[in-house]
Tab-separated table of C-alpha atoms in Angstrom:
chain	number	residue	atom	x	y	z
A	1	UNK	CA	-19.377	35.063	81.283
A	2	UNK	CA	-21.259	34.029	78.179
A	3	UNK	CA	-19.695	33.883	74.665
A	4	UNK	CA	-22.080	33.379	71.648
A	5	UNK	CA	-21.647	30.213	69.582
A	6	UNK	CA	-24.070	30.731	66.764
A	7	UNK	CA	-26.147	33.561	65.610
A	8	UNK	CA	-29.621	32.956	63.837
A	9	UNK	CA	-30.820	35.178	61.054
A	10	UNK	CA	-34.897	35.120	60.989
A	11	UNK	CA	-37.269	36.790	58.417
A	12	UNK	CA	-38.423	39.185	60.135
A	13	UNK	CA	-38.748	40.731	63.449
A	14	UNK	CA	-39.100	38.012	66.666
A	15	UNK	CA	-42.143	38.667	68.742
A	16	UNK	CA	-41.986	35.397	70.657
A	17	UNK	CA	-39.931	32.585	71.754
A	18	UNK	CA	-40.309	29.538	73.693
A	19	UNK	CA	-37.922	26.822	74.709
A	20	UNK	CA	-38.341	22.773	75.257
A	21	UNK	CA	-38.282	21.554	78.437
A	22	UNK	CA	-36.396	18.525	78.161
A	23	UNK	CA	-34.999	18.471	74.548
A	24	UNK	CA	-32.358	21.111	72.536
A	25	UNK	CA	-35.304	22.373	70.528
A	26	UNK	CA	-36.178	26.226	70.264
A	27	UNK	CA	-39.199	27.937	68.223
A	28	UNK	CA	-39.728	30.723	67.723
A	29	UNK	CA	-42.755	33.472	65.840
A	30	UNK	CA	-42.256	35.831	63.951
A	31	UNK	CA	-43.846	39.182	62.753
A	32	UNK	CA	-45.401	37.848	59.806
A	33	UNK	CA	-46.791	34.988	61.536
A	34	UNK	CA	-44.371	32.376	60.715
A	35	UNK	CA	-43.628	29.772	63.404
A	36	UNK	CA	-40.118	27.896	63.463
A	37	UNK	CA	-38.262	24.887	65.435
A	38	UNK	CA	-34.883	24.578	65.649
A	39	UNK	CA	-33.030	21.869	66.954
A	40	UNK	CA	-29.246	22.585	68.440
A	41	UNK	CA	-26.522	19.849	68.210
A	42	UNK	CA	-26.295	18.004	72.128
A	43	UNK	CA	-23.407	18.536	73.930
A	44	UNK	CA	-20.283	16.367	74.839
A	45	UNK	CA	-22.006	13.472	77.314
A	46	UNK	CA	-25.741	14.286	76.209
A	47	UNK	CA	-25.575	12.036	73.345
A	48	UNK	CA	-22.919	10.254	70.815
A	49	UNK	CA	-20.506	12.302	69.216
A	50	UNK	CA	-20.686	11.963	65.300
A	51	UNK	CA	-18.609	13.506	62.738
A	52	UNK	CA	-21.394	16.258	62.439
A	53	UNK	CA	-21.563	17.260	66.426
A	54	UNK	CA	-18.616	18.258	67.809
A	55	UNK	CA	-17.723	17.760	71.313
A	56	UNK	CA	-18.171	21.309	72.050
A	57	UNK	CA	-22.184	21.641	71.142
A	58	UNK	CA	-20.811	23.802	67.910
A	59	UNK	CA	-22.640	21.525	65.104
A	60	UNK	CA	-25.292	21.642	62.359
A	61	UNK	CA	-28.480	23.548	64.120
A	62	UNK	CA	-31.415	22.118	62.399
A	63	UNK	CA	-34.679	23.628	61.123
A	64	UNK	CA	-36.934	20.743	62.062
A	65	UNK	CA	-40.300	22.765	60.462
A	66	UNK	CA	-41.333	26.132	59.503
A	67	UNK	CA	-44.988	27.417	58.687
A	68	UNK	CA	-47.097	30.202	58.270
A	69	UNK	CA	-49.272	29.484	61.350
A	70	UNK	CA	-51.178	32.956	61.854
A	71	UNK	CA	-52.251	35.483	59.818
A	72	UNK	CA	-50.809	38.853	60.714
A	73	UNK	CA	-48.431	38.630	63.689
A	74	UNK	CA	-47.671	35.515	66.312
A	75	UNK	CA	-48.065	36.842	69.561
A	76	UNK	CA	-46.834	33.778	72.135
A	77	UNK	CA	-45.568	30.901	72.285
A	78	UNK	CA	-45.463	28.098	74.768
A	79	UNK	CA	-44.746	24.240	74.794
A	80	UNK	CA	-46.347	21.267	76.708
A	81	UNK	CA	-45.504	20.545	79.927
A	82	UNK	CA	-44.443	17.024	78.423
A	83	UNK	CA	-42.894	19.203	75.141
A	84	UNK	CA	-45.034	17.305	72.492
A	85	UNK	CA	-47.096	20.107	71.195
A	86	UNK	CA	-46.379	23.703	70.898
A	87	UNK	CA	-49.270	26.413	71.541
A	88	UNK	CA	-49.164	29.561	69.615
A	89	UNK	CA	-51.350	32.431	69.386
A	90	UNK	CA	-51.771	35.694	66.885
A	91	UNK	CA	-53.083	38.487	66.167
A	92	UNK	CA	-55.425	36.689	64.272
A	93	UNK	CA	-57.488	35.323	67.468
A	94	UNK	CA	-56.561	31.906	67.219
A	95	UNK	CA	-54.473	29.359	69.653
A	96	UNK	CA	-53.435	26.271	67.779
A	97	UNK	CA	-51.621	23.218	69.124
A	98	UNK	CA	-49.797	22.137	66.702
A	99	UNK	CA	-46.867	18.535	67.119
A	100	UNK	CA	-43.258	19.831	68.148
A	101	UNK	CA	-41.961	17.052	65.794
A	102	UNK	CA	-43.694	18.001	62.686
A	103	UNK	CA	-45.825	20.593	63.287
A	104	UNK	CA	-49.488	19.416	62.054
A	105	UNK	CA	-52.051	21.307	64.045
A	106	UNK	CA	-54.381	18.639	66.372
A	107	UNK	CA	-56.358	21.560	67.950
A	108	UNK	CA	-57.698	25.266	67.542
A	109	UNK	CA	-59.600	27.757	69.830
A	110	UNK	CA	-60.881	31.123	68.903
A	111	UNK	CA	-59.695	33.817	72.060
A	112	UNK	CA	-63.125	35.626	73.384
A	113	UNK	CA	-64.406	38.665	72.330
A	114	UNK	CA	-64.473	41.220	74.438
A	115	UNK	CA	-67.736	43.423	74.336
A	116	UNK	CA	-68.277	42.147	71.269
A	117	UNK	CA	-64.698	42.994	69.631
A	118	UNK	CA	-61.964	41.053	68.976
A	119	UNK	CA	-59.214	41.142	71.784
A	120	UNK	CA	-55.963	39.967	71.104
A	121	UNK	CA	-53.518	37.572	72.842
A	122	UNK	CA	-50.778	38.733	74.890
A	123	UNK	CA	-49.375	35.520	76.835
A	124	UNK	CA	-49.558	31.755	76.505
A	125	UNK	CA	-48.606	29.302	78.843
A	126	UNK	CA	-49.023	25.456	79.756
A	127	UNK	CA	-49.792	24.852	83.316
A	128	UNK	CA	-49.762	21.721	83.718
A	129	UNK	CA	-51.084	18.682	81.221
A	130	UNK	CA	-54.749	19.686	82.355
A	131	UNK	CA	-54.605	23.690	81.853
A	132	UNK	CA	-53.449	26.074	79.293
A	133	UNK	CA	-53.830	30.078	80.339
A	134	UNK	CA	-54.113	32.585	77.933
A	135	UNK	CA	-53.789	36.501	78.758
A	136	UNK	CA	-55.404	39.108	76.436
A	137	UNK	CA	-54.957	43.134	75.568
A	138	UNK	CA	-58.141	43.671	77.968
A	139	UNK	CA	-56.556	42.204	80.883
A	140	UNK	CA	-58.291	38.880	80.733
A	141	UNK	CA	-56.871	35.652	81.461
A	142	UNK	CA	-58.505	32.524	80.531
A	143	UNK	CA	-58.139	29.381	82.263
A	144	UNK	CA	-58.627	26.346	79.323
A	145	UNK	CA	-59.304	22.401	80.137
A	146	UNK	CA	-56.728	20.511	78.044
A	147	UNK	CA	-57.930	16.594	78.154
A	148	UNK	CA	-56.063	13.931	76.786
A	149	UNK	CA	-58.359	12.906	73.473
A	150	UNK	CA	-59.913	9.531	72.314
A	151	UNK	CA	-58.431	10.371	68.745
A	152	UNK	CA	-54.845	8.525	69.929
A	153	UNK	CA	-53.417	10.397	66.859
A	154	UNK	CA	-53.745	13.424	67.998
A	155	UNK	CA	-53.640	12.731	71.922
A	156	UNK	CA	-55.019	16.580	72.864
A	157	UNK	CA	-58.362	18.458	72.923
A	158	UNK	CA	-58.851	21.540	74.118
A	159	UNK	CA	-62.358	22.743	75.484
A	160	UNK	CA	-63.331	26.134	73.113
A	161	UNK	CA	-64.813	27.733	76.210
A	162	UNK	CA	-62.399	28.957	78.807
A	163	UNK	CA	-63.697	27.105	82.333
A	164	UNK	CA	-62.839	30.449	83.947
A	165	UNK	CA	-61.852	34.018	83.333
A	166	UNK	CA	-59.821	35.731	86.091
A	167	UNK	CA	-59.240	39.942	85.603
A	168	UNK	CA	-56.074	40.211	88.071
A	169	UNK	CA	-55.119	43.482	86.886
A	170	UNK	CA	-56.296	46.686	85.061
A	171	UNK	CA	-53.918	46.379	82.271
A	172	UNK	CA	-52.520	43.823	80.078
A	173	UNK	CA	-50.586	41.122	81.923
A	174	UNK	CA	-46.701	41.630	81.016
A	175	UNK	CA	-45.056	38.330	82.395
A	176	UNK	CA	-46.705	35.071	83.795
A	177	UNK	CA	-45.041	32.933	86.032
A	178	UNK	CA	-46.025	29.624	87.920
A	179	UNK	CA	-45.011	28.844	92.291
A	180	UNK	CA	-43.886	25.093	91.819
A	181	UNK	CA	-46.209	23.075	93.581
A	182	UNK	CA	-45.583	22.470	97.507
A	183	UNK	CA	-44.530	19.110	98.773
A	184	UNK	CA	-48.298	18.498	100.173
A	185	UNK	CA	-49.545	18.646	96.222
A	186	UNK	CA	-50.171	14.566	95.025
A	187	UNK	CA	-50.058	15.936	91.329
A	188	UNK	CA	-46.325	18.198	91.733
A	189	UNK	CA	-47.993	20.314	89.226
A	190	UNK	CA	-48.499	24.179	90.076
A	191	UNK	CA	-51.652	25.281	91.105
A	192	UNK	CA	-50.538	28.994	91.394
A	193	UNK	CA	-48.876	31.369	89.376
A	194	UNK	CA	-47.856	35.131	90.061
A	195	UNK	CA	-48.531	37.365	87.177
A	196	UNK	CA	-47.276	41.357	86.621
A	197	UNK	CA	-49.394	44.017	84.617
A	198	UNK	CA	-49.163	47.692	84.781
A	199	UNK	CA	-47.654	48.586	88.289
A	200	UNK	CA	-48.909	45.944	90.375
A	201	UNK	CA	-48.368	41.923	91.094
A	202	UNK	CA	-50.747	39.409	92.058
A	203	UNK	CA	-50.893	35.631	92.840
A	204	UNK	CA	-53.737	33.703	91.527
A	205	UNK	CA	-55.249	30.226	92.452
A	206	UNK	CA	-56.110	27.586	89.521
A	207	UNK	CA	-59.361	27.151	91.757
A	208	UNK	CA	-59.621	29.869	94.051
A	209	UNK	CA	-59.273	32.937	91.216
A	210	UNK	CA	-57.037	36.146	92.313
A	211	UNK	CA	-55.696	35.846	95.833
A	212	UNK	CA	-53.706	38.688	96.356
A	213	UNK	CA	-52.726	41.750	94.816
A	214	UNK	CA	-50.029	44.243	95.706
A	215	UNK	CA	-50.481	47.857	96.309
A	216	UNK	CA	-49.507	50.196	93.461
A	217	UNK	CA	-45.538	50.146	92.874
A	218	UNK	CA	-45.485	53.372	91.157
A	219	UNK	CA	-43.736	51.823	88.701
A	220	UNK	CA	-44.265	49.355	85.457
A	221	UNK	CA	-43.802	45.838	86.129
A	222	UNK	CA	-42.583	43.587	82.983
A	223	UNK	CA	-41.200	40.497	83.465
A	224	UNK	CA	-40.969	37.806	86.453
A	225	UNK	CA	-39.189	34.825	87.220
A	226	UNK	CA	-39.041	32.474	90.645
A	227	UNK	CA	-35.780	31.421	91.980
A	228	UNK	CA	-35.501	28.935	94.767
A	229	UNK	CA	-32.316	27.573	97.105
A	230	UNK	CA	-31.239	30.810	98.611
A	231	UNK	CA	-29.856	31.409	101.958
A	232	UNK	CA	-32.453	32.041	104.459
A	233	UNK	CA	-32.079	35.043	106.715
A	234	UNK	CA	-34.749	34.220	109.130
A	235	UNK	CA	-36.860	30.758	110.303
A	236	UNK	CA	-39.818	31.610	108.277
A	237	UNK	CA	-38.230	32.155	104.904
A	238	UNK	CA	-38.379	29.099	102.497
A	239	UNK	CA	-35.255	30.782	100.184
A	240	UNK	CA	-37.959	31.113	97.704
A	241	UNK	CA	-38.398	34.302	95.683
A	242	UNK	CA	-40.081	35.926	93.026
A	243	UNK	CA	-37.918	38.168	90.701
A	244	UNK	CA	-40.118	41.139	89.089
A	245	UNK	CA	-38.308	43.254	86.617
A	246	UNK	CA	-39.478	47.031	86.269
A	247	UNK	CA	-39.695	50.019	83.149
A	248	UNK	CA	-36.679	51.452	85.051
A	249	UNK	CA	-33.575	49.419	85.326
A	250	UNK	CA	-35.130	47.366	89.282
A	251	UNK	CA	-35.222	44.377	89.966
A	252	UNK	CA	-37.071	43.671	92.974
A	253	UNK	CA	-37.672	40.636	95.441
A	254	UNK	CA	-40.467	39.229	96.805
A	255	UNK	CA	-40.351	35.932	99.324
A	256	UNK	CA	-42.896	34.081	98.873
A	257	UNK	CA	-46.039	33.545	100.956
A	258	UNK	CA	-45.446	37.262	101.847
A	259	UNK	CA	-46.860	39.576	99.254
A	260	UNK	CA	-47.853	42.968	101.039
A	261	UNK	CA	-44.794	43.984	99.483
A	262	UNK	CA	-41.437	43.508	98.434
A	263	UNK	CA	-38.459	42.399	100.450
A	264	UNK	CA	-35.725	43.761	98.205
A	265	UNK	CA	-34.330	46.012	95.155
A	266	UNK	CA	-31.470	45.388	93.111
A	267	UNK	CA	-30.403	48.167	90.650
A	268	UNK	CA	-29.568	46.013	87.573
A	269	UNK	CA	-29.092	49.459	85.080
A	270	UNK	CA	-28.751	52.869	86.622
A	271	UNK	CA	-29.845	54.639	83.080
A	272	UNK	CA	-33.187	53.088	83.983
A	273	UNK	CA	-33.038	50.925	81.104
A	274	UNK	CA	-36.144	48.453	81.240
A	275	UNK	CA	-35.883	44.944	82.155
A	276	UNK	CA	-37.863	42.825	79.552
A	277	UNK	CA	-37.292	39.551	80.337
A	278	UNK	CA	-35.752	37.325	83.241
A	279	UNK	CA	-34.540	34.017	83.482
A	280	UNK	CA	-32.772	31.620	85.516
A	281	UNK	CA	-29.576	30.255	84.778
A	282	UNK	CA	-29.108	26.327	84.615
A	283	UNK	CA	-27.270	25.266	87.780
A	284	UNK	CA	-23.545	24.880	87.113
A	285	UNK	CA	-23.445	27.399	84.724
A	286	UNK	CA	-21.368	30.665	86.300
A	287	UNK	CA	-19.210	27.980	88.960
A	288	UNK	CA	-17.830	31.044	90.513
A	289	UNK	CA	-20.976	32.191	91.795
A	290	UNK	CA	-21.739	31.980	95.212
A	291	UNK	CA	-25.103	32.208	94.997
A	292	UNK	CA	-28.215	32.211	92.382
A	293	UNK	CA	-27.970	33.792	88.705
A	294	UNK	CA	-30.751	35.206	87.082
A	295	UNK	CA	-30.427	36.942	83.184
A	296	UNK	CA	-31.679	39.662	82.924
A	297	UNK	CA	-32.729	40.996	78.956
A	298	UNK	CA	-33.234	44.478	78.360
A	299	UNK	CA	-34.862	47.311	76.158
A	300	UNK	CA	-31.089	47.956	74.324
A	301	UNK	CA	-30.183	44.708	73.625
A	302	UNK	CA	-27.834	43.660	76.546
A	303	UNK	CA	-28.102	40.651	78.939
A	304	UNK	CA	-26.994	41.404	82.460
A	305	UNK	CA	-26.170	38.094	84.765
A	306	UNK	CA	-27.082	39.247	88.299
A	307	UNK	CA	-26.203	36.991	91.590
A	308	UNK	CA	-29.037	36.668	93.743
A	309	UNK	CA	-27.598	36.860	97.649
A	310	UNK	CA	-24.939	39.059	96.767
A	311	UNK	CA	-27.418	41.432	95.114
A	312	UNK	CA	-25.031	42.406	92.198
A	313	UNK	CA	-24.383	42.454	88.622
A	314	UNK	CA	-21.547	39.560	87.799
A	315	UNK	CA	-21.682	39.707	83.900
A	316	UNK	CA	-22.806	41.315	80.619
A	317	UNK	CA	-23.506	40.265	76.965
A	318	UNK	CA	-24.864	42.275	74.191
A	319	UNK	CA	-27.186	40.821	72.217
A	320	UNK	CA	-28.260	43.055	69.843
A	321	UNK	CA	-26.952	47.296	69.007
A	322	UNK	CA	-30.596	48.892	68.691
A	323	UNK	CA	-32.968	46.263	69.339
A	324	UNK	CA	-34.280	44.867	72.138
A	325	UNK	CA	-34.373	41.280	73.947
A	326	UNK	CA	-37.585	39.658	73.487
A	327	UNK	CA	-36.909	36.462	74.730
A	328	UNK	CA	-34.205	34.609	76.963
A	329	UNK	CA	-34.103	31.255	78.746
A	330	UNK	CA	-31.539	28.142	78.790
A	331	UNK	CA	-32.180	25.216	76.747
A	332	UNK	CA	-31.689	21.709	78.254
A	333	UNK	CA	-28.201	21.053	78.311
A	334	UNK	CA	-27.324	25.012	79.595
A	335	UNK	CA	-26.500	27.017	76.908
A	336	UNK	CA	-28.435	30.538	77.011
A	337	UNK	CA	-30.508	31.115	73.678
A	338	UNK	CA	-31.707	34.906	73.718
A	339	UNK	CA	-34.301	36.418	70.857
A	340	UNK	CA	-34.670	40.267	69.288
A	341	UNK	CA	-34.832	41.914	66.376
A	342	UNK	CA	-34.239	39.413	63.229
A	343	UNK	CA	-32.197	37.850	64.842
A	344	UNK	CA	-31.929	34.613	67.527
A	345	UNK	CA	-28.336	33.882	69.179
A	346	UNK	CA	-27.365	30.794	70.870
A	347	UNK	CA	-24.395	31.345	74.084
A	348	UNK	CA	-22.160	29.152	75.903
A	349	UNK	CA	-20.460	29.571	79.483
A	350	UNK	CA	-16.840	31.179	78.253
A	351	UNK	CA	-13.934	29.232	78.216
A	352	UNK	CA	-10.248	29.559	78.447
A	353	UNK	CA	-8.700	30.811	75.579
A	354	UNK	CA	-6.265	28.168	74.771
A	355	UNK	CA	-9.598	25.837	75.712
A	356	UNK	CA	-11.250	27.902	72.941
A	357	UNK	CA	-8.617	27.343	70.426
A	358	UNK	CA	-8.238	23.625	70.880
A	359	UNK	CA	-11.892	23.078	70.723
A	360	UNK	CA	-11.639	25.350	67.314
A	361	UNK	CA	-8.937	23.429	65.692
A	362	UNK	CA	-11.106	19.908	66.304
A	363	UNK	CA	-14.356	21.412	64.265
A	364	UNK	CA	-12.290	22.639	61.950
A	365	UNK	CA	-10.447	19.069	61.140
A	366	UNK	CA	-14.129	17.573	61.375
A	367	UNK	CA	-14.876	19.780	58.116
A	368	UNK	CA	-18.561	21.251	59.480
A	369	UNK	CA	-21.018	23.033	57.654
A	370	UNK	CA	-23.194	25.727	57.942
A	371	UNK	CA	-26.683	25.018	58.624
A	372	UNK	CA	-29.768	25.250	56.156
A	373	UNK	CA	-32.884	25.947	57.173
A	374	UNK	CA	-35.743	24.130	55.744
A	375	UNK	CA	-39.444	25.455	54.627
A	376	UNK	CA	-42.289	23.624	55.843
A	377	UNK	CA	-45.106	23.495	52.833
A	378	UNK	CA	-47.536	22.828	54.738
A	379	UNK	CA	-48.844	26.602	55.712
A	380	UNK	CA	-51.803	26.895	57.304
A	381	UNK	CA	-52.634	30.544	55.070
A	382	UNK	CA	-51.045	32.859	52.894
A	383	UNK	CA	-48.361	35.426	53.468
A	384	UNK	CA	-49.595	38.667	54.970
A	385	UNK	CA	-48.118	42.377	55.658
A	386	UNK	CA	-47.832	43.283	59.158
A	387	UNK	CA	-51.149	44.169	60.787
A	388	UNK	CA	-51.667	47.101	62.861
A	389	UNK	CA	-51.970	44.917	66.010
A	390	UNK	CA	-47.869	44.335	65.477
A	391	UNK	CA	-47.407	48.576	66.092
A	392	UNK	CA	-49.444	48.017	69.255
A	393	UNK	CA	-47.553	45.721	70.432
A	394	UNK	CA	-43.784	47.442	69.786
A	395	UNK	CA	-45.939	50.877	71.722
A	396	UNK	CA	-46.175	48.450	74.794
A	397	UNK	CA	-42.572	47.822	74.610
A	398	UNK	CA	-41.220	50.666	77.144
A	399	UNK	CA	-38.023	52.288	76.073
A	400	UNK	CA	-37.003	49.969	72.934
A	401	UNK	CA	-35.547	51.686	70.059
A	402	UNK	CA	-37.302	49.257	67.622
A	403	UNK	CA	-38.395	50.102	63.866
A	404	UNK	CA	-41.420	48.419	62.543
A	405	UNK	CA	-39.968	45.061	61.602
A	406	UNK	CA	-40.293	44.079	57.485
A	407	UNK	CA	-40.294	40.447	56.262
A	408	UNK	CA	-36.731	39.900	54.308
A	409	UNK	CA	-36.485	38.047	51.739
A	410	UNK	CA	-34.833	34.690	50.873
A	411	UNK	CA	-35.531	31.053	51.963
A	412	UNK	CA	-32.347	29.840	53.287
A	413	UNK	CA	-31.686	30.184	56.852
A	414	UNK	CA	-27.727	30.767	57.193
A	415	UNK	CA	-26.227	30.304	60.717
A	416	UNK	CA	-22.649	31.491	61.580
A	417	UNK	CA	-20.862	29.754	63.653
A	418	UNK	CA	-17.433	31.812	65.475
A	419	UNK	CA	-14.389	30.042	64.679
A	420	UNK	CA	-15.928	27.899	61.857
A	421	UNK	CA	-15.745	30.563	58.889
């Protein structure tokens, strides 16, 4: 279903990834801190077509800034809800906003103790242009005020107290996702957002705190996504579900607005493999679908594209031999960019083979070259070795066969391109 198109060699091991929500832009952080933007070539309609970006999205993928932003590991990443700055987080117990363009740093906050020790990020996202939530080891999960600033350089400040602190689980929150707001909201921001730790779910308010929470599963929840426009089976379903992956190869389904418990299971692996990381797939993508798709990254290294109505398993990619996916999502303009290991891979929807070949021979006339990533000076501290905190997080990992991750060495950033060599 999905064929890659360019493969991404990083420096060391990917602990998070994060995606632009309206432009062909992907960063990524890194082990030893480093943060990184790329920029992929648009595709055939998205922009002009110049000698360097061929009609098939196969051009020059851009390093638009690198930096060491954290000292031991980055933790999470997660962009604007307008794209313009890009929040990160590490091991270090700092959040900076830093400028998706150039990456200059407007804003820092230093993550709360807890009991008096340090307690490090798990999960960053942006809410909405008002609210930023952060999620912490001890189960915490901060609710900042993000105003636009007077300083029209920098156009953000961020509160360093948290306005509130919501505990919606016992454990360390695995996957954050927000309910898109209903049509009686006058901002169309979300207001609520379902969250997974340990072996239970629960929905939280932006004003109301922790809502609901499901009875014990009985079995680790890791990842979540929501999925909208399926077929309704009854007058009270909205065809609106959240998608909770599990430690043991389950997918489950709950409708929304009814969270005793779930409505259905899909058995995405039946070795139990975990299921890391979910995402939707950009509409169009997979035209022989008859329903949803929803990847589906797990603890070997494979993708699995699973229709949602039919309940099944439609397709399978491999991203990686031994390690595992750590992040997945589609860019803008639909191609599927999944992250683990050292390394970051870029997919498109597969195409006819004598489509393939035509599409080959017009790069190749073009004469393309290989990308070359560039190094950002401007470092906000000094390379470190991997902190303890990184070990901790690869423990929390269920059922990946990862190897503590080492920084290689060399500042050129090759990408390989099929067809092109």
């Amino acid at each position: 279903m999905f064929d890659t198109i360019c493969t991404l060699p990083l420096t060391s091991d990917l602990f998070a990834q994060a995606i632009h929500p309206s432009a062909p832009v992907v960063a990524v952080g890194l082990a030893s801190g480093h943060v990184q933007t790329y920029r992929l070539p648009p595709l055939n309609g998205s922009t002009p077509t110049t000698a360097s970006t061929p009609r098939n999205g196969c051009g020059t993928i851009e390093t638009s800034w690198r930096t060491k932003r954290h000292k031991g590991s980055c933790r999470s990443l997660a962009f604007s809800s307008d794209g313009g700055h890009l929040f990160s987080t590490g091991t270090d117990g700092i959040v900076k906003a830093a400028r998706t363009e150039t990456g200059r740093v407007d804003a820092k906050i230093a993550v709360p103790l807890h009991n008096s020790l340090p307690d490090s990020p798990s999960l960053l996202h942006a809410l909405s242009p008002q609210s930023l939530l952060l999620a912490t080891d001890s189960s915490a999960l901060h609710v900042y005020d993000l105003r636009t600033s007077s300083d029209t350089r920098s156009n953000l400040s961020v509160t360093g107290t948290p306005l509130v602190t919501h505990h919606p689980h016992d454990d360390y929150i695995s996957s954050l996702t927000p309910l898109p707001a209903t049509d009686a909201s006058t901002s169309g921001f979300p207001k609520q957002w379902i969250t997974t730790g340990g072996t239970t779910l629960a929905i939280t308010d932006l004003r109301r705190g922790v809502l609901v929470k499901s009875e014990d599963q009985e079995e680790e929840l890791l990842s979540s996504v929501f999925v909208s426009g399926l077929s309704t089976k009854s007058k009270s379903s909205k065809g609106e579900k959240v998608l909770v992956g599990s430690g043991n190869g389950v997918l489950t389904l709950w409708e929304r607005g009814q969270w005793d418990d779930q409505d259905e299971r899909i058995v995405v692996d039946t070795g139990k493999e975990s299921l890391d990381v979910l995402a939707t797939v950009t509409p169009g993508v997979g035209k022989a679908a008859r329903g949803e798709l929803v990847a589906v990254g797990m603890g070997d290294g494979r993708v699995k594209i699973v229709e949602i109505g039919r309940n099944k398993v439609v397709g399978e990619c491999r991203h990686d031999e031994a390690e595992g996916v750590v992040g997945l999502g589609f860019e803008v303009e639909g191609r599927m960019v999944s992250g683990g290991g050292a390394v970051v891979k870029v997919w498109q929807e597969a195409v006819d083979k004598e489509d393939y070949e035509e599409e080959g021979k017009k790069a190749s006339a073009l004469g393309l070259k290989r990308g070359i990533g560039s190094e950002n000076t401007d470092s906000d501290g000094e390379d470190e070795d991997s902190s303890e905190e990184e070990e901790k997080v690869r423990k929390r990992r269920k059922k990946r066969k990862q190897v503590r991750g080492k920084d290689r060495t060399g500042e050129q950033h090759v990408v390989a391109f099929n067809g092109l060599d």
